[in-house]
mmCIF file of C-alpha atoms in Angstrom:
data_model
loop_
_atom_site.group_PDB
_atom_site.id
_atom_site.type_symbol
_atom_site.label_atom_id
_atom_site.label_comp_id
_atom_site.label_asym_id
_atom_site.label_seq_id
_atom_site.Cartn_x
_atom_site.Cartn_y
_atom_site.Cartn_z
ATOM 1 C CA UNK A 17 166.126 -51.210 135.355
ATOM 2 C CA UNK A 18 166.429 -54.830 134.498
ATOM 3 C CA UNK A 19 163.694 -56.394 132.304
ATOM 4 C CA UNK A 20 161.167 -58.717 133.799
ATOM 5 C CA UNK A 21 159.017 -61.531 132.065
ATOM 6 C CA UNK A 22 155.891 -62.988 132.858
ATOM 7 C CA UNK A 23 155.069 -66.674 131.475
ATOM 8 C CA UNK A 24 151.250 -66.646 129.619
ATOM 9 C CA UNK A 25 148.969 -69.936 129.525
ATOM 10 C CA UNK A 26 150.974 -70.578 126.118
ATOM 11 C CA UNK A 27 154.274 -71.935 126.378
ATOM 12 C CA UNK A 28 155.257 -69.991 122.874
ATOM 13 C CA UNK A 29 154.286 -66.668 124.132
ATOM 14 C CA UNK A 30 155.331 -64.244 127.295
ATOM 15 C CA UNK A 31 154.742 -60.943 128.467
ATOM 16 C CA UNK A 32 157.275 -58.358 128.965
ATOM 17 C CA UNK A 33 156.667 -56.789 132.023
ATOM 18 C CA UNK A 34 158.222 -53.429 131.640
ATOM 19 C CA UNK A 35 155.960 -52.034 128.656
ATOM 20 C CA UNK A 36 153.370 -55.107 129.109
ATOM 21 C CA UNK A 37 154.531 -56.121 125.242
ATOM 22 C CA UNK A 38 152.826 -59.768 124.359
ATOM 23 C CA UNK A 39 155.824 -61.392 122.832
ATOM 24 C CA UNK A 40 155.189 -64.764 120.855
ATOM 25 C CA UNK A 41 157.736 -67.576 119.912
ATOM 26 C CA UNK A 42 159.262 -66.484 116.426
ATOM 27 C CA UNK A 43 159.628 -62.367 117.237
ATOM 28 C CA UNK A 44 162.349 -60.524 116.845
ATOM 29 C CA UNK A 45 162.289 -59.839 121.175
ATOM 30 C CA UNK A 46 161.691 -63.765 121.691
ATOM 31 C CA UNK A 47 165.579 -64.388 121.430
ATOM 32 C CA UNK A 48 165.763 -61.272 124.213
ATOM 33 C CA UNK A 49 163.676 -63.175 126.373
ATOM 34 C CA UNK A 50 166.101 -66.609 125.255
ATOM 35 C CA UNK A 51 169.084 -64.641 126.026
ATOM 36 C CA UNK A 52 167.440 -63.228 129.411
ATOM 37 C CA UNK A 53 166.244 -66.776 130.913
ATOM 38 C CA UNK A 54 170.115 -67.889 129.775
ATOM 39 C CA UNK A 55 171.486 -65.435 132.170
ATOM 40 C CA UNK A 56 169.799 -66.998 134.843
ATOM 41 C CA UNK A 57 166.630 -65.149 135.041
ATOM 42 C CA UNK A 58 163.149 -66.212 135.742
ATOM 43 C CA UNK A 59 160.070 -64.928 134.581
ATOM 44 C CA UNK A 60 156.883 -64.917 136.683
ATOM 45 C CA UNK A 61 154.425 -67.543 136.382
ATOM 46 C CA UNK A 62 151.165 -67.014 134.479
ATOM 47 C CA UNK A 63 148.312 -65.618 136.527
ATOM 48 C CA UNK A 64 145.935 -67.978 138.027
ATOM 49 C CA UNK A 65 142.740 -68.658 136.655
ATOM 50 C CA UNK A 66 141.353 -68.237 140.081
ATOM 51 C CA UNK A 67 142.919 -65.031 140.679
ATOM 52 C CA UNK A 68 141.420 -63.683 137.080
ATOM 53 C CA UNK A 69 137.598 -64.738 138.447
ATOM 54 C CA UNK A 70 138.417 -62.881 141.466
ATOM 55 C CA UNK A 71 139.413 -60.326 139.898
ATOM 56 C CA UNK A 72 136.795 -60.219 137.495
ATOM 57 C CA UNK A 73 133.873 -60.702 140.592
ATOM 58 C CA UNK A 74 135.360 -57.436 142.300
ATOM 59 C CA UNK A 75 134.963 -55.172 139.294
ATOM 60 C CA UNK A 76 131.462 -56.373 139.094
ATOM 61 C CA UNK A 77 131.139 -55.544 142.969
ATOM 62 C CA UNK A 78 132.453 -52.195 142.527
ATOM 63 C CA UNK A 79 130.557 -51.714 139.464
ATOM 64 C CA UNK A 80 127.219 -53.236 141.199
ATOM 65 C CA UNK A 81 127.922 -50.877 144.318
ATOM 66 C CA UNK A 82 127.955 -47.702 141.980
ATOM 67 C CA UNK A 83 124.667 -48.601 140.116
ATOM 68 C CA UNK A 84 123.089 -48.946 143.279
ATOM 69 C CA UNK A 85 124.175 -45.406 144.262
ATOM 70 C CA UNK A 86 122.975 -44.344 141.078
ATOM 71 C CA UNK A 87 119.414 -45.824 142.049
ATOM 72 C CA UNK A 88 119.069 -44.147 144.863
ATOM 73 C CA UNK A 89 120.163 -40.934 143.791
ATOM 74 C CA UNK A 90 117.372 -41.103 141.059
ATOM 75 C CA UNK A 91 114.755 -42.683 143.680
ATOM 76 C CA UNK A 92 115.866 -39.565 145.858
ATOM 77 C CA UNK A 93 114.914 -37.382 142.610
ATOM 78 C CA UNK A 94 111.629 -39.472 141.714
ATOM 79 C CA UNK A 95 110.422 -38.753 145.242
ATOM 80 C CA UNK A 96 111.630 -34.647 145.355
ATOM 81 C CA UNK A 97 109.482 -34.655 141.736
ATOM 82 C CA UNK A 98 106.884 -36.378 142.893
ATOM 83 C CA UNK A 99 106.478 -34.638 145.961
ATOM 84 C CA UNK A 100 106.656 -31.436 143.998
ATOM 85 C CA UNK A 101 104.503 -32.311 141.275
ATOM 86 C CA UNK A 102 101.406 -34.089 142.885
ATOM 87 C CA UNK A 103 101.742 -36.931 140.389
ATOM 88 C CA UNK A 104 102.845 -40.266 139.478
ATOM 89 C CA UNK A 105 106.660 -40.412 138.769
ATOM 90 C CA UNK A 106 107.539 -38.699 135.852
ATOM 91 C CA UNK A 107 108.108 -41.371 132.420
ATOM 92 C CA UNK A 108 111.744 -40.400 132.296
ATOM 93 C CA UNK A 109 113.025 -40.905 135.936
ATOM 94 C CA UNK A 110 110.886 -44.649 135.787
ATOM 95 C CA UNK A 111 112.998 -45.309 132.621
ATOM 96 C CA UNK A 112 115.576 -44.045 134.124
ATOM 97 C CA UNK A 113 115.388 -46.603 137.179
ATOM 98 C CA UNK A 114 115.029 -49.658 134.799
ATOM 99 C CA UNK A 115 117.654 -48.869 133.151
ATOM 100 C CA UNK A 116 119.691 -48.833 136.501
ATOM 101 C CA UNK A 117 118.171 -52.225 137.551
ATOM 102 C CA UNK A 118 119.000 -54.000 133.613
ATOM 103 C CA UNK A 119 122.523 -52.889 134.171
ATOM 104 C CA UNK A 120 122.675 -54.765 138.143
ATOM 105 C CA UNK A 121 121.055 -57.371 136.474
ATOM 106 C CA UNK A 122 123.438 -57.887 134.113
ATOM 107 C CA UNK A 123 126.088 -57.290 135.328
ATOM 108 C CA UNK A 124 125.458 -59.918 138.459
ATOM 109 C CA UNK A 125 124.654 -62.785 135.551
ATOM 110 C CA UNK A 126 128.903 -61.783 134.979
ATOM 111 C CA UNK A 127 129.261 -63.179 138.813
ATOM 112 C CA UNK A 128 131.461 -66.476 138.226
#
């Protein structure tokens, strides 16, 4: 297996891609990585900023998308108590719910 580096936003550190090591100007691995882009080699560029936000808006998506099964499920369970009890929804499955809604919330003031 040959080694692979990937370049970081700082010109005096890289990332070995084979263990993910961080390795900074100055390590012992550094003169690896010298010896490596000697022989010819080329390590991958740093990841794009863009690409990171992208990234980062999807896992909020996903995350977003399972909170809002999680509301329904306890709406579904308000509603079965409720229709079972004869009362108002029950203090813990309301808390419940705005819990569910301050965790959307925050999570879509993450959206970039």
């Amino acid at each position: 297996m040959t080694t692979r580096y990937k370049l970081t936003d700082s010109p005096d550190m890289v990332i070995r891609l084979d263990d993910g090591a961080t390795i900074p100007r100055g390590h012992r691995w550094w003169d690896d990585y010298q010896s490596w882009l000697a022989d010819g080699n080329t390590p991958e560029p740093a990841q794009d900023p863009a690409d990171l936000a992208a990234a980062h808006n999807e896992s909020i998506k996903q995350q977003l998308a399972e909170l809002d099964i999680k509301s329904v499920r306890a709406m579904h369970e308000a509603l079965l108590a409720l229709a079972g009890s004869g009362a108002v929804l029950p203090a813990e499955t309301t808390k419940r719910l705005q819990d569910l809604e301050a965790q959307k919330q925050a999570l879509r003031g993450e959206l970039k």
